[in-house]
Coordinates of C-alpha atoms and ligand atoms in Angstrom, one line a residue:
M11 CA 36.8 27.9 41.6
A12 CA 38.8 26.6 38.6
R13 CA 39.0 27.4 34.9
L14 CA 38.5 24.3 32.8
L15 CA 39.3 24.2 29.1
L16 CA 37.5 21.3 27.5
G17 CA 38.7 20.0 24.2
V18 CA 36.1 17.8 22.4
S19 CA 37.2 15.6 19.6
G20 CA 35.2 13.4 17.2
G21 CA 33.3 10.4 18.5
I22 CA 29.8 9.4 19.6
A23 CA 31.0 10.0 23.3
A24 CA 31.0 13.8 22.5
Y25 CA 27.5 13.9 24.0
K26 CA 29.0 12.8 27.4
A27 CA 31.2 15.9 27.2
L28 CA 28.0 18.0 27.6
E29 CA 27.4 16.3 31.0
V30 CA 31.0 17.1 32.0
V31 CA 30.3 20.8 31.3
R32 CA 27.0 20.6 33.2
L33 CA 28.7 19.0 36.3
A34 CA 31.7 21.4 36.1
T35 CA 29.6 24.6 35.9
K36 CA 27.3 23.3 38.7
A37 CA 30.4 22.8 40.9
G38 CA 31.3 26.5 40.2
H39 CA 34.0 26.1 37.6
A40 CA 34.3 28.4 34.6
V41 CA 34.4 26.2 31.4
R42 CA 35.4 27.0 27.8
A43 CA 34.9 24.4 25.2
I44 CA 36.7 23.9 21.9
Q45 CA 35.8 21.3 19.4
T46 CA 37.4 19.6 16.4
P47 CA 35.5 19.9 13.2
T48 CA 34.6 16.1 13.5
A49 CA 33.3 16.6 17.0
Q50 CA 30.8 19.1 15.6
R51 CA 29.4 16.4 13.4
F52 CA 28.3 14.6 16.5
V53 CA 27.3 17.4 18.8
G54 CA 26.7 21.0 17.7
A55 CA 28.6 24.0 19.1
A56 CA 25.3 25.6 20.2
S57 CA 24.9 22.9 22.9
F58 CA 28.4 23.6 24.4
A59 CA 27.9 27.4 24.0
A60 CA 24.5 27.2 25.9
L61 CA 26.0 25.1 28.8
T62 CA 29.3 27.0 29.1
G63 CA 27.7 30.4 28.5
A64 CA 30.8 31.2 26.3
P65 CA 31.7 31.1 22.6
V66 CA 32.8 27.7 21.3
L67 CA 35.8 27.6 18.8
T68 CA 37.1 25.1 16.4
D69 CA 39.7 27.0 14.3
E70 CA 42.7 29.0 15.3
F71 CA 41.8 31.6 12.7
E72 CA 38.3 32.1 14.1
R73 CA 37.9 35.3 16.2
D74 CA 37.0 34.6 19.8
P75 CA 34.4 37.2 20.9
A76 CA 35.5 36.5 24.5
R77 CA 39.2 37.0 23.5
G78 CA 40.3 33.9 25.4
A79 CA 38.7 35.0 28.7
F80 CA 36.8 32.6 30.9
G81 CA 33.4 33.5 32.5
D82 CA 35.0 34.9 35.6
Q83 CA 37.5 37.1 33.7
K84 CA 37.3 40.4 31.9
P85 CA 38.3 40.0 28.2
P86 CA 41.6 41.8 27.4
S87 CA 41.5 45.0 25.4
H88 CA 43.7 43.4 22.6
D89 CA 42.8 40.4 20.4
P90 CA 45.1 37.6 21.5
A91 CA 45.7 34.3 19.6
S92 CA 42.9 32.0 21.0
H93 CA 45.0 28.8 21.2
L94 CA 47.6 30.6 23.3
E95 CA 45.2 32.7 25.4
L96 CA 42.7 29.9 26.3
V97 CA 45.4 27.6 27.7
R98 CA 47.2 30.5 29.4
N99 CA 44.0 31.3 31.3
A100 CA 43.0 27.6 32.0
D101 CA 43.9 25.8 35.2
A102 CA 43.5 22.4 33.4
Y103 CA 42.9 21.3 29.9
L104 CA 40.7 18.2 29.6
I105 CA 40.4 16.5 26.2
A106 CA 37.3 14.3 26.3
P107 CA 36.5 12.4 24.3
A108 CA 40.0 12.0 22.8
S109 CA 39.7 10.0 19.6
A110 CA 42.4 7.7 18.4
N111 CA 43.3 10.2 15.7
T112 CA 43.5 13.1 18.2
I113 CA 45.6 11.0 20.5
A114 CA 48.0 10.2 17.7
K115 CA 48.3 13.9 16.8
L116 CA 48.9 14.9 20.5
A117 CA 51.6 12.2 20.8
H118 CA 53.4 13.4 17.8
G119 CA 53.0 17.1 18.4
L120 CA 50.8 17.9 15.4
A121 CA 48.9 21.2 15.6
D122 CA 46.4 21.2 12.8
N123 CA 43.4 22.5 14.6
L124 CA 42.6 24.6 17.7
L125 CA 42.3 21.6 20.0
T126 CA 45.8 20.2 19.1
S127 CA 47.6 23.5 18.9
A128 CA 46.1 24.5 22.3
A129 CA 47.5 21.2 23.7
L130 CA 51.0 22.1 22.4
A131 CA 50.8 25.5 24.0
A132 CA 49.5 24.3 27.3
S133 CA 51.5 24.8 30.5
C134 CA 48.6 23.8 32.7
P135 CA 47.9 20.1 33.5
V136 CA 46.6 18.2 30.5
L137 CA 44.2 15.3 30.9
V138 CA 43.2 13.0 28.1
A139 CA 40.1 10.8 28.2
P140 CA 40.2 8.3 25.3
A141 CA 37.0 6.9 23.8
M142 CA 36.9 4.7 20.8
N143 CA 36.0 1.3 19.4
H144 CA 37.8 -1.5 21.3
H145 CA 39.9 -2.6 18.3
M146 CA 41.2 0.9 17.9
W147 CA 41.9 1.1 21.7
E148 CA 43.8 -2.2 21.6
H149 CA 45.8 -1.3 18.5
P150 CA 49.6 -1.1 19.4
A151 CA 49.7 2.4 17.7
T152 CA 47.1 3.8 20.1
Q153 CA 48.7 2.1 23.1
A154 CA 52.2 3.4 22.1
N155 CA 50.8 6.9 21.6
L156 CA 49.2 6.9 25.0
A157 CA 52.5 5.6 26.6
L158 CA 54.2 8.6 25.0
L159 CA 51.7 11.0 26.4
R160 CA 51.9 9.4 29.9
D161 CA 55.7 9.7 29.8
R162 CA 55.3 13.4 29.1
G163 CA 53.2 13.9 32.2
V164 CA 49.7 13.9 30.5
A165 CA 47.1 12.3 32.8
V166 CA 45.3 9.6 30.8
I167 CA 41.9 8.7 32.2
D168 CA 41.3 5.2 31.1
P169 CA 38.1 4.3 29.3
G170 CA 35.7 1.8 30.8
T171 CA 34.7 -1.7 29.6
G172 CA 31.2 -2.5 28.6
A173 CA 28.8 -2.2 25.7
L174 CA 30.2 0.1 23.0
A175 CA 28.3 2.4 20.6
T176 CA 28.3 -0.1 17.7
K177 CA 25.5 -2.7 18.1
H178 CA 26.6 -6.0 19.7
E179 CA 30.1 -4.8 20.4
W180 CA 31.5 -5.1 23.8
G181 CA 35.0 -4.2 25.1
T182 CA 37.2 -1.4 26.4
G183 CA 36.8 2.0 24.9
R184 CA 33.8 3.7 26.6
L185 CA 34.6 7.2 27.8
A186 CA 35.0 7.4 31.6
E187 CA 31.9 8.7 33.3
P188 CA 31.5 12.5 33.5
A189 CA 31.7 12.6 37.3
E190 CA 35.0 10.6 37.1
L191 CA 36.4 13.1 34.6
L192 CA 35.5 16.1 36.7
A193 CA 37.0 14.4 39.8
A194 CA 40.2 13.8 37.8
V195 CA 40.3 17.4 36.8
E196 CA 39.7 18.6 40.4
A197 CA 42.4 16.3 41.6
V198 CA 45.1 17.9 39.4
V199 CA 44.1 21.5 39.5
E200 CA 46.2 23.6 41.7
F201 CA 43.8 25.7 43.6
G202 CA 46.3 28.4 44.3
P203 CA 45.6 31.9 45.8
A204 CA 43.8 32.8 42.5
H205 CA 41.1 30.2 43.1
P206 CA 40.8 29.6 46.9
R207 CA 38.1 27.2 48.0
P208 CA 36.3 27.6 51.2
W209 CA 37.7 24.5 53.0
D210 CA 41.2 24.5 51.5
G211 CA 43.5 22.9 54.1
L212 CA 40.7 21.8 56.5
K213 CA 41.1 18.1 57.6
V214 CA 37.8 16.3 57.6
L215 CA 37.5 12.8 58.9
I216 CA 34.3 10.9 58.0
T217 CA 33.1 7.4 58.9
A218 CA 30.7 5.7 56.6
G219 CA 29.0 2.3 56.1
G220 CA 28.0 -0.3 58.6
T221 CA 30.3 -2.5 60.7
R222 CA 30.1 -6.3 60.6
E223 CA 30.8 -8.3 63.8
P224 CA 31.8 -11.9 63.0
I225 CA 29.7 -14.8 64.4
D226 CA 32.0 -17.3 62.7
A227 CA 34.3 -17.4 59.7
V228 CA 31.4 -16.8 57.2
R229 CA 28.6 -15.1 59.1
Y230 CA 28.3 -11.7 60.8
V231 CA 26.0 -9.4 62.7
G232 CA 25.6 -6.3 60.5
N233 CA 23.2 -3.6 59.5
R234 CA 21.7 -2.1 56.3
S235 CA 23.8 1.0 56.0
S236 CA 25.2 1.4 52.5
G237 CA 27.7 4.2 53.2
R238 CA 25.9 6.6 50.7
M239 CA 25.4 9.4 53.2
G240 CA 29.0 9.3 54.5
F241 CA 30.4 9.1 50.9
A242 CA 28.2 12.0 49.8
V243 CA 29.5 14.1 52.7
A244 CA 33.1 13.2 51.7
E245 CA 32.5 14.2 48.1
E246 CA 31.0 17.5 49.0
A247 CA 33.8 18.3 51.5
A248 CA 36.4 17.4 48.8
A249 CA 34.7 19.8 46.4
L250 CA 35.1 22.5 49.0
G251 CA 38.8 21.8 49.0
A252 CA 39.0 19.8 52.3
D253 CA 41.6 17.2 52.8
V254 CA 39.2 14.3 53.4
T255 CA 39.7 10.8 54.9
V256 CA 36.9 8.3 55.0
I257 CA 36.9 5.3 57.3
A258 CA 34.7 3.0 55.2
A259 CA 33.0 0.0 56.9
N260 CA 32.0 -2.4 54.2
V261 CA 31.1 0.1 51.6
H262 CA 30.7 -1.0 47.9
L263 CA 30.3 2.3 46.2
A264 CA 32.3 4.3 43.6
R265 CA 35.3 6.1 45.2
D266 CA 36.3 9.7 44.7
P267 CA 39.9 10.1 43.6
R268 CA 40.2 13.3 45.8
V269 CA 39.4 11.3 49.0
R270 CA 41.6 9.0 51.0
Y271 CA 39.8 5.8 52.1
V272 CA 40.7 3.5 55.0
D273 CA 38.7 0.2 54.9
V274 CA 37.6 -1.5 58.1
E275 CA 35.2 -4.3 58.9
T276 CA 34.3 -4.3 62.6
A277 CA 33.5 -1.7 65.3
A278 CA 36.9 -2.4 66.9
E279 CA 38.7 -1.8 63.6
L280 CA 36.7 1.4 63.0
G281 CA 37.6 2.5 66.6
A282 CA 41.3 1.9 66.0
A283 CA 41.3 3.7 62.7
C284 CA 39.4 6.7 64.2
A285 CA 41.9 6.8 67.1
A286 CA 44.8 7.1 64.7
E287 CA 43.2 9.7 62.4
F288 CA 41.2 11.9 64.9
P289 CA 44.0 13.8 66.6
V290 CA 44.9 15.7 63.3
A291 CA 41.3 16.2 62.1
D292 CA 39.5 19.6 62.3
V293 CA 36.1 18.1 61.6
L294 CA 34.7 14.6 62.4
V295 CA 31.5 13.4 60.8
M296 CA 30.4 10.1 62.3
A297 CA 28.0 8.8 59.7
A298 CA 28.8 5.1 60.1
A299 CA 26.3 2.8 61.6
V300 CA 28.6 1.2 64.3
S301 CA 27.3 -1.9 65.8
D302 CA 26.4 -1.4 69.5
F303 CA 26.9 -5.2 70.2
R304 CA 29.0 -8.0 68.9
P305 CA 29.1 -11.8 69.4
A306 CA 30.9 -12.4 72.7
T307 CA 32.9 -15.1 71.1
A308 CA 33.5 -15.5 67.4
V309 CA 33.8 -19.1 66.4
D310 CA 36.8 -20.2 64.4
G311 CA 35.6 -22.0 61.3
K312 CA 31.9 -22.4 60.5
V313 CA 29.0 -23.1 63.0
K314 CA 27.3 -26.3 61.9
K315 CA 23.5 -26.8 62.1
T316 CA 23.7 -30.6 62.6
G317 CA 22.5 -31.7 66.0
R318 CA 21.0 -28.3 67.0
D319 CA 17.4 -27.3 67.6
E320 CA 18.3 -23.7 68.3
L321 CA 21.3 -21.5 68.3
A322 CA 21.6 -18.7 70.9
L323 CA 24.0 -15.8 70.2
V324 CA 25.4 -14.1 73.2
L325 CA 26.3 -10.4 72.4
E326 CA 28.5 -8.0 74.3
P327 CA 28.6 -4.2 74.0
T328 CA 31.2 -2.6 71.7
A329 CA 32.9 0.6 72.8
D330 CA 31.1 3.8 71.8
V331 CA 33.7 5.2 69.4
L332 CA 32.2 8.7 69.1
S333 CA 31.9 9.3 72.9
G334 CA 35.5 8.1 73.3
L335 CA 36.7 10.6 70.7
A336 CA 34.5 13.4 72.2
A337 CA 36.2 12.8 75.5
Q338 CA 39.6 13.6 74.1
R339 CA 38.6 16.3 71.6
R340 CA 40.4 19.6 71.2
P341 CA 38.0 22.6 71.7
E342 CA 38.5 23.8 68.1
Q343 CA 37.5 20.4 66.6
T344 CA 33.9 20.1 65.3
L345 CA 32.1 16.8 66.0
V346 CA 29.0 15.7 64.2
G347 CA 27.2 12.5 65.1
F348 CA 24.3 10.8 63.5
A349 CA 21.2 9.3 65.1
A350 CA 19.1 6.9 63.1
E351 CA 15.9 6.8 65.2
H352 CA 12.7 5.0 64.6
G353 CA 9.4 6.9 64.8
A354 CA 8.1 9.3 67.5
G355 CA 10.6 10.9 69.8
A356 CA 13.4 10.8 67.2
L357 CA 14.3 14.5 67.9
D358 CA 14.3 14.0 71.6
Y359 CA 16.6 11.0 71.3
G360 CA 18.8 13.1 69.0
R361 CA 18.9 16.0 71.5
D362 CA 19.9 13.6 74.2
K363 CA 22.8 12.3 72.1
L364 CA 23.9 15.9 71.4
T365 CA 24.5 16.6 75.1
R366 CA 25.3 13.1 76.3
K367 CA 28.0 12.5 73.7
G368 CA 29.4 16.1 73.9
L369 CA 28.8 16.9 70.2
D370 CA 28.4 20.1 68.1
A371 CA 25.7 18.7 65.9
V372 CA 23.6 15.6 65.6
V373 CA 22.0 14.6 62.3
V374 CA 18.7 12.8 63.0
N375 CA 16.9 10.7 60.5
D376 CA 13.7 8.9 61.2
V377 CA 14.4 5.4 59.7
S378 CA 10.7 4.4 60.1
Q379 CA 9.9 6.4 56.9
A380 CA 10.0 4.5 53.6
G381 CA 12.6 5.5 51.0
I382 CA 14.9 7.5 53.2
G383 CA 17.9 6.8 55.5
F384 CA 19.5 3.4 55.5
D385 CA 20.4 1.9 52.1
A386 CA 18.3 4.6 50.3
V387 CA 19.3 7.2 47.7
E388 CA 17.4 10.0 49.5
N389 CA 17.3 11.3 53.0
E390 CA 15.4 13.6 55.1
V391 CA 17.0 14.8 58.3
T392 CA 16.9 17.4 61.1
I393 CA 20.3 18.8 62.1
L394 CA 20.4 19.6 65.8
T395 CA 22.8 22.1 67.3
A396 CA 22.9 23.9 70.6
S397 CA 21.6 27.1 68.8
G398 CA 18.6 25.5 67.1
D399 CA 17.3 22.8 64.7
E400 CA 17.4 22.8 60.9
H401 CA 15.0 20.5 59.1
V402 CA 16.2 19.4 55.6
P403 CA 13.2 18.1 53.6
R404 CA 13.6 14.9 51.6
A405 CA 16.4 15.4 49.1
T406 CA 19.3 13.5 47.5
K407 CA 22.1 12.6 49.9
A408 CA 24.4 15.1 48.1
E409 CA 21.9 17.9 48.9
V410 CA 21.6 16.7 52.5
A411 CA 25.4 16.5 52.7
R412 CA 25.7 20.2 51.6
A413 CA 23.2 21.2 54.4
I414 CA 25.4 19.3 56.9
L415 CA 28.5 21.0 55.6
G416 CA 26.7 24.4 55.8
T417 CA 26.0 23.7 59.5
I418 CA 29.6 22.8 60.2
D419 CA 30.7 26.0 58.4
R420 CA 28.4 28.1 60.7
L421 CA 29.5 26.3 63.8
R422 CA 33.2 26.9 63.0
T423 CA 32.6 30.5 62.1
D424 CA 30.8 31.1 65.4
A425 CA 33.5 29.3 67.4
A426 CA 36.2 31.3 65.7
A427 CA 34.4 34.5 66.5
R428 CA 34.0 33.5 70.1
S429 CA 37.7 32.6 70.6
Ligands
CTP512 N1 28.5 5.3 67.4 C1 29.8 5.1 67.8 N2 30.1 3.9 68.4 C2 29.2 3.0 68.6 C3 27.8 3.2 68.3 C4 27.5 4.4 67.7 O1 30.6 5.9 67.5 N3 29.5 1.8 69.2 C5 28.1 6.6 66.8 C6 27.4 6.5 65.5 O2 28.4 6.6 64.4 C7 26.5 7.8 65.5 C8 26.2 8.0 66.9 O3 27.2 7.3 67.7 O4 27.2 8.9 65.0 C9 24.9 7.6 67.4 O5 24.7 6.2 67.4 P1 23.6 5.4 68.2 O6 24.0 4.0 68.1 O7 22.3 5.8 67.7 O8 23.8 6.0 69.6 P2 23.6 5.5 71.0 O9 24.1 6.5 72.0 O10 24.2 4.1 71.1 O11 22.0 5.4 71.2 P3 21.0 4.2 71.1 O12 20.7 3.8 72.5 O13 19.8 4.8 70.4 O14 21.6 3.1 70.3

């Protein structure tokens, strides 16, 4: 996939850089780490070497046994200068954590260790993720240095706000979360012909969350869908290189910088957004729980309880968005629906949806089981297609998402072979 050079400078957040390496290697990237001498006082080189599977350097004069090569490359026959060779081979250079001292050196072009000299020699995108005490972060010198770096095209991944390493200190200065750092790298890396990803250029449209149908100005008819399943599918598709749009109905989850989000509230808004996006999509994954009914009349203002013994809600059906899109699909588009079914007969209901709605796959989950499906972190599904069923035992939604994308890949390969 990509070659990531990770520069680790001194600070307690250096331990979080290990998690960046773990996530990046898990996503298939080749990672080399370099550390400043101070960083090694916080986390030893052996940890980075074990996770990257490659030597870890701190000094330009140290010989690199891998001669600047990443895991997917053959080392050259000569012995190149490591600060030049590592950045020449890298697709991105992420400096995380970047201490106030390292940021100052980067801003002023100092090259007194391998991390800073590699930064001067880098022609690939450079990302800097600061982490420090909030007083150091707020200091005008640090802010001016970061402004200089930003002006020069360096991507600065801002630190978070919260409890800091020092006891009882709270403020801005926490290193951004490892997943956020990896997403930022993947967003800037140019996946050119040297590193093609399987879904490069594929347009994937995903709906996620649950629609809310207003009863009055403050109340609604809704459901318990959190959007986790749809968001997991979006993140996995983006990792494969797809161009992903998510139509998000009332989802309050972290967002992936590689994904475009369109926020909607009601089934009608979700239908309109789908109608606008679907014509250019190659793949549609309809994970949203779309309300089948809505209040026939939404009251302006707030319904009052005074003088009422009961309140009857009259509901009218909403349009079935997925069936409407299936009716106008192009043959080469791949359509995946979801069926949240309760108890026995779930698979039969799912099979019925596959044919009735004209879909390529239906993901069935039995929402009667505790701990899976709606508003849960895990899921257990059966993916139905015309050529057979695949049961995915209880797993994280990310793993279930990968199984769904695997099915889509097979369906598209088979369809391409037939045409
Ligand atoms: N769906 C939709 N528009 C609706 C309702 C549902 O597009 N108004 C989509 C959902 O996103 C899901 C699939 O249709 O992908 C299945 O939803 P479901 O409500 O279970 O399907 P129905 O055919 O309405 O079946 P049921 O009678 O079980 O509700």
